[in-house]
PDB file of C-alpha atoms and ligand atoms in Angstrom:
ATOM      1  CA  UNK A1449     236.692  53.303  12.051  1.00  0.00           C
ATOM      2  CA  UNK A1450     234.228  50.603  11.169  1.00  0.00           C
ATOM      3  CA  UNK A1451     230.580  50.339  12.179  1.00  0.00           C
ATOM      4  CA  UNK A1452     229.525  47.719  14.749  1.00  0.00           C
ATOM      5  CA  UNK A1453     226.210  45.968  14.148  1.00  0.00           C
ATOM      6  CA  UNK A1454     224.647  44.299  17.179  1.00  0.00           C
ATOM      7  CA  UNK A1455     223.225  41.240  15.534  1.00  0.00           C
ATOM      8  CA  UNK A1456     220.714  38.701  16.887  1.00  0.00           C
ATOM      9  CA  UNK A1457     222.133  35.148  17.101  1.00  0.00           C
ATOM     10  CA  UNK A1458     221.271  31.775  18.586  1.00  0.00           C
ATOM     11  CA  UNK A1459     223.397  29.786  21.005  1.00  0.00           C
ATOM     12  CA  UNK A1460     225.592  29.295  17.973  1.00  0.00           C
ATOM     13  CA  UNK A1461     226.757  32.776  17.055  1.00  0.00           C
ATOM     14  CA  UNK A1462     226.922  31.834  13.349  1.00  0.00           C
ATOM     15  CA  UNK A1463     223.142  31.504  13.206  1.00  0.00           C
ATOM     16  CA  UNK A1464     222.096  35.091  12.457  1.00  0.00           C
ATOM     17  CA  UNK A1465     218.352  35.119  12.262  1.00  0.00           C
ATOM     18  CA  UNK A1466     216.950  38.554  13.205  1.00  0.00           C
ATOM     19  CA  UNK A1467     214.627  39.796  10.436  1.00  0.00           C
ATOM     20  CA  UNK A1468     215.305  43.428  11.299  1.00  0.00           C
ATOM     21  CA  UNK A1469     219.040  42.772  11.633  1.00  0.00           C
ATOM     22  CA  UNK A1470     219.063  41.302   8.120  1.00  0.00           C
ATOM     23  CA  UNK A1471     217.494  44.534   6.850  1.00  0.00           C
ATOM     24  CA  UNK A1472     220.383  46.491   8.375  1.00  0.00           C
ATOM     25  CA  UNK A1473     223.045  43.967   7.347  1.00  0.00           C
ATOM     26  CA  UNK A1474     221.931  44.189   3.690  1.00  0.00           C
ATOM     27  CA  UNK A1475     221.767  47.993   3.958  1.00  0.00           C
ATOM     28  CA  UNK A1476     225.371  48.174   5.159  1.00  0.00           C
ATOM     29  CA  UNK A1477     226.462  45.871   2.329  1.00  0.00           C
ATOM     30  CA  UNK A1478     224.491  47.929  -0.206  1.00  0.00           C
ATOM     31  CA  UNK A1479     226.250  51.086   0.924  1.00  0.00           C
ATOM     32  CA  UNK A1480     229.614  49.330   0.852  1.00  0.00           C
ATOM     33  CA  UNK A1481     230.383  50.355   4.418  1.00  0.00           C
ATOM     34  CA  UNK A1482     232.908  48.526   6.533  1.00  0.00           C
ATOM     35  CA  UNK A1483     231.194  46.844   9.484  1.00  0.00           C
ATOM     36  CA  UNK A1484     231.688  44.158  12.064  1.00  0.00           C
ATOM     37  CA  UNK A1485     228.930  42.015  13.441  1.00  0.00           C
ATOM     38  CA  UNK A1486     228.721  41.718  17.232  1.00  0.00           C
ATOM     39  CA  UNK A1487     226.723  38.620  18.219  1.00  0.00           C
ATOM     40  CA  UNK A1488     223.838  39.600  20.525  1.00  0.00           C
ATOM     41  CA  UNK A1489     221.301  37.520  22.420  1.00  0.00           C
ATOM     42  CA  UNK A1490     217.927  38.573  23.825  1.00  0.00           C
ATOM     43  CA  UNK A1491     219.117  38.907  27.435  1.00  0.00           C
ATOM     44  CA  UNK A1492     222.210  40.969  26.622  1.00  0.00           C
ATOM     45  CA  UNK A1493     220.378  44.271  27.089  1.00  0.00           C
ATOM     46  CA  UNK A1494     223.343  45.748  28.998  1.00  0.00           C
ATOM     47  CA  UNK A1495     225.633  45.776  25.968  1.00  0.00           C
ATOM     48  CA  UNK A1496     223.241  48.054  24.042  1.00  0.00           C
ATOM     49  CA  UNK A1497     221.985  50.071  27.032  1.00  0.00           C
ATOM     50  CA  UNK A1498     223.947  53.180  26.013  1.00  0.00           C
ATOM     51  CA  UNK A1499     222.019  53.257  22.743  1.00  0.00           C
ATOM     52  CA  UNK A1500     218.739  53.756  24.614  1.00  0.00           C
ATOM     53  CA  UNK A1501     217.311  50.717  22.793  1.00  0.00           C
ATOM     54  CA  UNK A1502     216.315  47.272  24.066  1.00  0.00           C
ATOM     55  CA  UNK A1503     215.957  45.621  20.672  1.00  0.00           C
ATOM     56  CA  UNK A1504     218.354  44.977  17.790  1.00  0.00           C
ATOM     57  CA  UNK A1505     219.491  46.037  15.264  1.00  0.00           C
ATOM     58  CA  UNK A1506     221.513  48.754  16.897  1.00  0.00           C
ATOM     59  CA  UNK A1507     224.639  50.166  15.305  1.00  0.00           C
ATOM     60  CA  UNK A1508     227.560  52.029  16.787  1.00  0.00           C
ATOM     61  CA  UNK A1509     229.167  54.238  14.168  1.00  0.00           C
ATOM     62  CA  UNK A1510     232.385  55.654  15.632  1.00  0.00           C
ATOM     63  CA  UNK A1511     230.682  56.348  18.956  1.00  0.00           C
ATOM     64  CA  UNK A1512     227.300  57.334  17.510  1.00  0.00           C
ATOM     65  CA  UNK A1513     224.505  54.914  18.496  1.00  0.00           C
ATOM     66  CA  UNK A1514     221.552  54.409  16.170  1.00  0.00           C
ATOM     67  CA  UNK A1515     218.778  51.873  16.773  1.00  0.00           C
ATOM     68  CA  UNK A1516     215.707  50.584  14.896  1.00  0.00           C
ATOM     69  CA  UNK A1517     216.177  49.205  11.386  1.00  0.00           C
ATOM     70  CA  UNK A1518     214.144  51.940   9.677  1.00  0.00           C
ATOM     71  CA  UNK A1519     215.994  54.727  11.485  1.00  0.00           C
ATOM     72  CA  UNK A1520     219.311  53.075  10.704  1.00  0.00           C
ATOM     73  CA  UNK A1521     218.522  52.986   6.965  1.00  0.00           C
ATOM     74  CA  UNK A1522     217.606  56.665   7.015  1.00  0.00           C
ATOM     75  CA  UNK A1523     220.704  57.500   9.075  1.00  0.00           C
ATOM     76  CA  UNK A1524     222.984  55.659   6.622  1.00  0.00           C
ATOM     77  CA  UNK A1525     221.573  57.580   3.648  1.00  0.00           C
ATOM     78  CA  UNK A1526     221.915  60.901   5.482  1.00  0.00           C
ATOM     79  CA  UNK A1527     225.389  60.232   6.874  1.00  0.00           C
ATOM     80  CA  UNK A1528     226.828  58.644   3.727  1.00  0.00           C
ATOM     81  CA  UNK A1529     225.178  60.413   0.753  1.00  0.00           C
ATOM     82  CA  UNK A1530     228.218  59.670  -1.440  1.00  0.00           C
ATOM     83  CA  UNK A1531     227.559  55.914  -1.094  1.00  0.00           C
ATOM     84  CA  UNK A1532     224.794  54.129  -3.093  1.00  0.00           C
ATOM     85  CA  UNK A1533     221.415  55.338  -1.887  1.00  0.00           C
ATOM     86  CA  UNK A1534     218.999  53.029  -0.053  1.00  0.00           C
ATOM     87  CA  UNK A1535     215.815  55.069  -0.357  1.00  0.00           C
ATOM     88  CA  UNK A1536     216.592  57.689  -2.989  1.00  0.00           C
ATOM     89  CA  UNK A1537     214.704  60.565  -1.394  1.00  0.00           C
ATOM     90  CA  UNK A1538     211.101  61.110  -0.337  1.00  0.00           C
ATOM     91  CA  UNK A1539     209.512  59.015  -3.093  1.00  0.00           C
ATOM     92  CA  UNK A1540     211.751  56.015  -2.375  1.00  0.00           C
ATOM     93  CA  UNK A1541     211.128  56.403   1.325  1.00  0.00           C
ATOM     94  CA  UNK A1542     207.352  56.272   0.790  1.00  0.00           C
ATOM     95  CA  UNK A1543     207.794  53.193  -1.443  1.00  0.00           C
ATOM     96  CA  UNK A1544     209.907  51.431   1.203  1.00  0.00           C
ATOM     97  CA  UNK A1545     207.399  52.359   3.892  1.00  0.00           C
ATOM     98  CA  UNK A1546     204.571  50.784   1.889  1.00  0.00           C
ATOM     99  CA  UNK A1547     206.617  47.587   1.514  1.00  0.00           C
ATOM    100  CA  UNK A1548     207.343  47.634   5.245  1.00  0.00           C
ATOM    101  CA  UNK A1549     203.608  47.917   5.969  1.00  0.00           C
ATOM    102  CA  UNK A1550     202.808  45.097   3.503  1.00  0.00           C
ATOM    103  CA  UNK A1551     205.367  42.938   5.271  1.00  0.00           C
ATOM    104  CA  UNK A1552     203.866  43.740   8.664  1.00  0.00           C
ATOM    105  CA  UNK A1553     200.299  42.983   7.633  1.00  0.00           C
ATOM    106  CA  UNK A1554     200.821  40.130   5.133  1.00  0.00           C
ATOM    107  CA  UNK A1555     204.237  38.496   5.346  1.00  0.00           C
ATOM    108  CA  UNK A1556     205.038  38.465   9.076  1.00  0.00           C
ATOM    109  CA  UNK A1557     201.710  36.723   9.879  1.00  0.00           C
ATOM    110  CA  UNK A1558     202.686  33.945   7.424  1.00  0.00           C
ATOM    111  CA  UNK A1559     206.308  33.720   8.589  1.00  0.00           C
ATOM    112  CA  UNK A1560     205.660  33.667  12.359  1.00  0.00           C
ATOM    113  CA  UNK A1561     203.957  30.213  12.259  1.00  0.00           C
ATOM    114  CA  UNK A1562     206.995  28.900  10.330  1.00  0.00           C
ATOM    115  CA  UNK A1563     209.788  30.598  12.244  1.00  0.00           C
ATOM    116  CA  UNK A1564     208.795  31.418  15.841  1.00  0.00           C
ATOM    117  CA  UNK A1565     208.805  27.889  17.276  1.00  0.00           C
ATOM    118  CA  UNK A1566     212.124  26.946  15.575  1.00  0.00           C
ATOM    119  CA  UNK A1567     213.766  30.021  17.145  1.00  0.00           C
ATOM    120  CA  UNK A1568     212.976  28.607  20.596  1.00  0.00           C
ATOM    121  CA  UNK A1569     214.979  25.500  19.640  1.00  0.00           C
ATOM    122  CA  UNK A1570     218.225  27.342  18.856  1.00  0.00           C
ATOM    123  CA  UNK A1571     218.527  29.344  22.080  1.00  0.00           C
ATOM    124  CA  UNK A1572     220.269  28.499  25.345  1.00  0.00           C
ATOM    125  CA  UNK A1573     218.093  27.757  28.368  1.00  0.00           C
ATOM    126  CA  UNK A1574     217.812  31.323  29.710  1.00  0.00           C
ATOM    127  CA  UNK A1575     217.243  33.015  26.370  1.00  0.00           C
ATOM    128  CA  UNK A1576     214.799  30.262  25.444  1.00  0.00           C
ATOM    129  CA  UNK A1577     212.750  30.825  28.615  1.00  0.00           C
ATOM    130  CA  UNK A1578     212.691  34.597  27.936  1.00  0.00           C
ATOM    131  CA  UNK A1579     211.761  34.138  24.275  1.00  0.00           C
ATOM    132  CA  UNK A1580     208.958  31.689  25.007  1.00  0.00           C
ATOM    133  CA  UNK A1581     207.516  33.823  27.821  1.00  0.00           C
ATOM    134  CA  UNK A1582     207.545  37.113  25.885  1.00  0.00           C
ATOM    135  CA  UNK A1583     206.316  35.660  22.581  1.00  0.00           C
ATOM    136  CA  UNK A1584     203.557  33.552  24.121  1.00  0.00           C
ATOM    137  CA  UNK A1585     202.390  36.659  26.000  1.00  0.00           C
ATOM    138  CA  UNK A1586     202.446  38.660  22.741  1.00  0.00           C
ATOM    139  CA  UNK A1587     200.685  36.007  20.636  1.00  0.00           C
ATOM    140  CA  UNK A1588     198.315  34.837  23.374  1.00  0.00           C
ATOM    141  CA  UNK A1589     199.125  31.215  22.429  1.00  0.00           C
ATOM    142  CA  UNK A1590     201.744  28.555  23.039  1.00  0.00           C
ATOM    143  CA  UNK A1591     204.504  28.625  20.407  1.00  0.00           C
ATOM    144  CA  UNK A1592     203.859  24.956  19.666  1.00  0.00           C
ATOM    145  CA  UNK A1593     200.230  25.876  18.879  1.00  0.00           C
ATOM    146  CA  UNK A1594     201.246  28.658  16.489  1.00  0.00           C
ATOM    147  CA  UNK A1595     203.625  26.333  14.646  1.00  0.00           C
ATOM    148  CA  UNK A1596     202.285  24.840  11.374  1.00  0.00           C
ATOM    149  CA  UNK A1597     203.372  21.841   9.327  1.00  0.00           C
ATOM    150  CA  UNK A1598     205.609  22.294   6.293  1.00  0.00           C
ATOM    151  CA  UNK A1599     202.881  22.083   3.609  1.00  0.00           C
ATOM    152  CA  UNK A1600     200.645  24.582   5.419  1.00  0.00           C
ATOM    153  CA  UNK A1601     203.564  26.921   6.149  1.00  0.00           C
ATOM    154  CA  UNK A1602     204.767  26.974   2.552  1.00  0.00           C
ATOM    155  CA  UNK A1603     201.244  27.365   1.120  1.00  0.00           C
ATOM    156  CA  UNK A1604     200.395  30.237   3.499  1.00  0.00           C
ATOM    157  CA  UNK A1605     203.666  31.999   2.723  1.00  0.00           C
ATOM    158  CA  UNK A1606     203.182  31.648  -1.039  1.00  0.00           C
ATOM    159  CA  UNK A1607     199.716  33.180  -0.698  1.00  0.00           C
ATOM    160  CA  UNK A1608     201.004  36.074   1.434  1.00  0.00           C
ATOM    161  CA  UNK A1609     203.731  36.771  -1.124  1.00  0.00           C
ATOM    162  CA  UNK A1610     201.287  36.995  -4.017  1.00  0.00           C
ATOM    163  CA  UNK A1611     201.618  40.795  -4.601  1.00  0.00           C
ATOM    164  CA  UNK A1612     205.404  40.451  -4.590  1.00  0.00           C
ATOM    165  CA  UNK A1613     205.309  37.416  -6.870  1.00  0.00           C
ATOM    166  CA  UNK A1614     203.168  39.316  -9.340  1.00  0.00           C
ATOM    167  CA  UNK A1615     205.379  42.412  -9.435  1.00  0.00           C
ATOM    168  CA  UNK A1616     208.640  40.462  -9.520  1.00  0.00           C
ATOM    169  CA  UNK A1617     207.528  38.689 -12.698  1.00  0.00           C
ATOM    170  CA  UNK A1618     208.269  41.921 -14.559  1.00  0.00           C
ATOM    171  CA  UNK A1619     210.878  43.546 -12.314  1.00  0.00           C
ATOM    172  CA  UNK A1620     214.272  42.265 -11.208  1.00  0.00           C
ATOM    173  CA  UNK A1621     213.941  43.940  -7.829  1.00  0.00           C
ATOM    174  CA  UNK A1622     211.277  45.719  -5.767  1.00  0.00           C
ATOM    175  CA  UNK A1623     213.441  48.787  -6.353  1.00  0.00           C
ATOM    176  CA  UNK A1624     213.312  48.209 -10.143  1.00  0.00           C
ATOM    177  CA  UNK A1625     216.555  47.383 -11.971  1.00  0.00           C
ATOM    178  CA  UNK A1626     218.601  47.363  -8.756  1.00  0.00           C
ATOM    179  CA  UNK A1627     217.752  46.617  -5.119  1.00  0.00           C
ATOM    180  CA  UNK A1628     216.672  49.409  -2.792  1.00  0.00           C
ATOM    181  CA  UNK A1629     215.804  49.426   0.902  1.00  0.00           C
ATOM    182  CA  UNK A1630     212.327  48.069   0.026  1.00  0.00           C
ATOM    183  CA  UNK A1631     214.010  44.853  -1.184  1.00  0.00           C
ATOM    184  CA  UNK A1632     215.881  44.410   2.097  1.00  0.00           C
ATOM    185  CA  UNK A1633     212.684  44.959   4.075  1.00  0.00           C
ATOM    186  CA  UNK A1634     211.069  41.869   2.529  1.00  0.00           C
ATOM    187  CA  UNK A1635     214.335  39.937   2.286  1.00  0.00           C
ATOM    188  CA  UNK A1636     214.927  40.293   6.053  1.00  0.00           C
ATOM    189  CA  UNK A1637     211.604  38.693   6.961  1.00  0.00           C
ATOM    190  CA  UNK A1638     212.131  35.806   4.548  1.00  0.00           C
ATOM    191  CA  UNK A1639     215.743  35.330   5.587  1.00  0.00           C
ATOM    192  CA  UNK A1640     214.597  34.814   9.184  1.00  0.00           C
ATOM    193  CA  UNK A1641     212.346  31.958   8.075  1.00  0.00           C
ATOM    194  CA  UNK A1642     215.029  30.531   5.789  1.00  0.00           C
ATOM    195  CA  UNK A1643     217.720  30.552   8.493  1.00  0.00           C
ATOM    196  CA  UNK A1644     215.725  28.860  11.265  1.00  0.00           C
ATOM    197  CA  UNK A1645     213.368  26.513   9.423  1.00  0.00           C
ATOM    198  CA  UNK A1646     214.170  22.814   9.037  1.00  0.00           C
ATOM    199  CA  UNK A1647     212.940  23.101   5.411  1.00  0.00           C
ATOM    200  CA  UNK A1648     213.270  25.698   2.638  1.00  0.00           C
ATOM    201  CA  UNK A1649     210.128  27.803   3.203  1.00  0.00           C
ATOM    202  CA  UNK A1650     210.251  29.806  -0.052  1.00  0.00           C
ATOM    203  CA  UNK A1651     209.187  28.318  -3.370  1.00  0.00           C
ATOM    204  CA  UNK A1652     212.470  28.483  -5.312  1.00  0.00           C
ATOM    205  CA  UNK A1653     210.759  28.394  -8.692  1.00  0.00           C
ATOM    206  CA  UNK A1654     208.490  31.380  -7.933  1.00  0.00           C
ATOM    207  CA  UNK A1655     209.424  34.951  -8.899  1.00  0.00           C
ATOM    208  CA  UNK A1656     210.063  35.733  -5.215  1.00  0.00           C
ATOM    209  CA  UNK A1657     212.190  32.587  -4.931  1.00  0.00           C
ATOM    210  CA  UNK A1658     214.354  33.671  -7.883  1.00  0.00           C
ATOM    211  CA  UNK A1659     214.597  37.231  -6.504  1.00  0.00           C
ATOM    212  CA  UNK A1660     215.606  35.836  -3.092  1.00  0.00           C
ATOM    213  CA  UNK A1661     218.468  33.889  -4.669  1.00  0.00           C
ATOM    214  CA  UNK A1662     219.519  36.992  -6.664  1.00  0.00           C
ATOM    215  CA  UNK A1663     219.818  38.957  -3.423  1.00  0.00           C
ATOM    216  CA  UNK A1664     221.451  36.046  -1.603  1.00  0.00           C
ATOM    217  CA  UNK A1665     224.135  35.997  -4.301  1.00  0.00           C
ATOM    218  CA  UNK A1666     224.928  39.713  -4.107  1.00  0.00           C
ATOM    219  CA  UNK A1667     227.731  41.275  -2.059  1.00  0.00           C
ATOM    220  CA  UNK A1668     230.084  38.307  -2.324  1.00  0.00           C
ATOM    221  CA  UNK A1669     227.176  35.873  -1.794  1.00  0.00           C
ATOM    222  CA  UNK A1670     226.873  37.186   1.752  1.00  0.00           C
ATOM    223  CA  UNK A1671     223.334  35.857   2.226  1.00  0.00           C
ATOM    224  CA  UNK A1672     223.982  32.566   0.451  1.00  0.00           C
ATOM    225  CA  UNK A1673     227.017  31.895   2.649  1.00  0.00           C
ATOM    226  CA  UNK A1674     225.192  32.609   5.909  1.00  0.00           C
ATOM    227  CA  UNK A1675     224.739  29.385   7.882  1.00  0.00           C
ATOM    228  CA  UNK A1676     221.192  28.134   8.430  1.00  0.00           C
ATOM    229  CA  UNK A1677     220.002  25.358  10.719  1.00  0.00           C
ATOM    230  CA  UNK A1678     220.070  23.108   7.611  1.00  0.00           C
ATOM    231  CA  UNK A1679     223.563  23.775   6.307  1.00  0.00           C
ATOM    232  CA  UNK A1680     225.400  21.760   8.909  1.00  0.00           C
ATOM    233  CA  UNK A1681     227.975  24.566   9.280  1.00  0.00           C
ATOM    234  CA  UNK A1682     227.299  24.574  12.990  1.00  0.00           C
TER     235      UNK A1682
HETATM  236  N1  LIG B1400     211.148  48.096  15.084  1.00  0.00           N
HETATM  237  C1  LIG B1400     212.399  47.448  15.443  1.00  0.00           C
HETATM  238  C2  LIG B1400     212.107  46.026  15.872  1.00  0.00           C
HETATM  239  C3  LIG B1400     213.336  45.306  16.327  1.00  0.00           C
HETATM  240  C4  LIG B1400     213.009  44.016  17.069  1.00  0.00           C
HETATM  241  O1  LIG B1400     211.874  43.734  17.436  1.00  0.00           O
HETATM  242  N2  LIG B1400     214.067  43.228  17.290  1.00  0.00           N
HETATM  243  C5  LIG B1400     213.928  41.992  18.055  1.00  0.00           C
HETATM  244  C6  LIG B1400     214.677  40.864  17.391  1.00  0.00           C
HETATM  245  S1  LIG B1400     214.007  40.439  15.807  1.00  0.00           S
HETATM  246  C7  LIG B1400     214.579  42.166  19.401  1.00  0.00           C
HETATM  247  O2  LIG B1400     215.668  42.702  19.497  1.00  0.00           O
HETATM  248  N3  LIG B1400     213.927  41.716  20.467  1.00  0.00           N
HETATM  249  C8  LIG B1400     214.474  41.844  21.781  1.00  0.00           C
HETATM  250  C9  LIG B1400     213.519  41.317  22.810  1.00  0.00           C
HETATM  251  O3  LIG B1400     212.506  40.736  22.442  1.00  0.00           O
HETATM  252  O4  LIG B1400     213.815  41.480  23.982  1.00  0.00           O
HETATM  253  C10 LIG B1400     213.341  47.513  14.249  1.00  0.00           C
HETATM  254  O5  LIG B1400     212.867  47.623  13.101  1.00  0.00           O
HETATM  255  O6  LIG B1400     214.548  47.507  14.441  1.00  0.00           O
END
């Protein structure tokens, strides 16, 4: 029986943009587990009510609900130890946690001004109203005021990615020679920006840019084949 991933989408269900959902999607691919993606929109709380969660990602694994991207990664390693590991024990878990904290304090603040306003443009009327209301309350500002122009957005993101750019000059992946959950933590945040932005927000010639393409091309080019607002596959 395959796993169902409740996956954040826009009006167009091919536009999968949830940063935390991308973390889980890449984790499932890494472990080589069979899964189906169930398109989910902000107001569809009822469909995940049994999980006890109000946010996605949530997975249903043969009747077992698990929510929250971090918990899901830990669950997958515990439930499927025979499949490639995501965190590789306590040391890998601490490493992934540090990357998650770096993303929260450095990368999300640079991605939000690029990606939040564009999200409001890909939602239907009701989801759009909900998204704008909840995000403007959280940020204390209008989404249009948070939004930055392309040059500023790209420059701020490049600056925020500096520790990752430096380490990825000598490592193929944040996990070393192969990707680990820490890679998917950063990838998810950047994938959000890449999917919804009208321009390519990552500097392709930087070490992070090359790493991003490496990950995009893994697992049958799953990431590379995912439609963005720019690909015209709408
Ligand atoms: N800590 C959670 C955060 C998940 C989260 O915030 N998901 C957002 C989408 S990116 C969501 O479902 N929001 C629903 C809402 O705002 O009502 C995780 O890592 O899974």
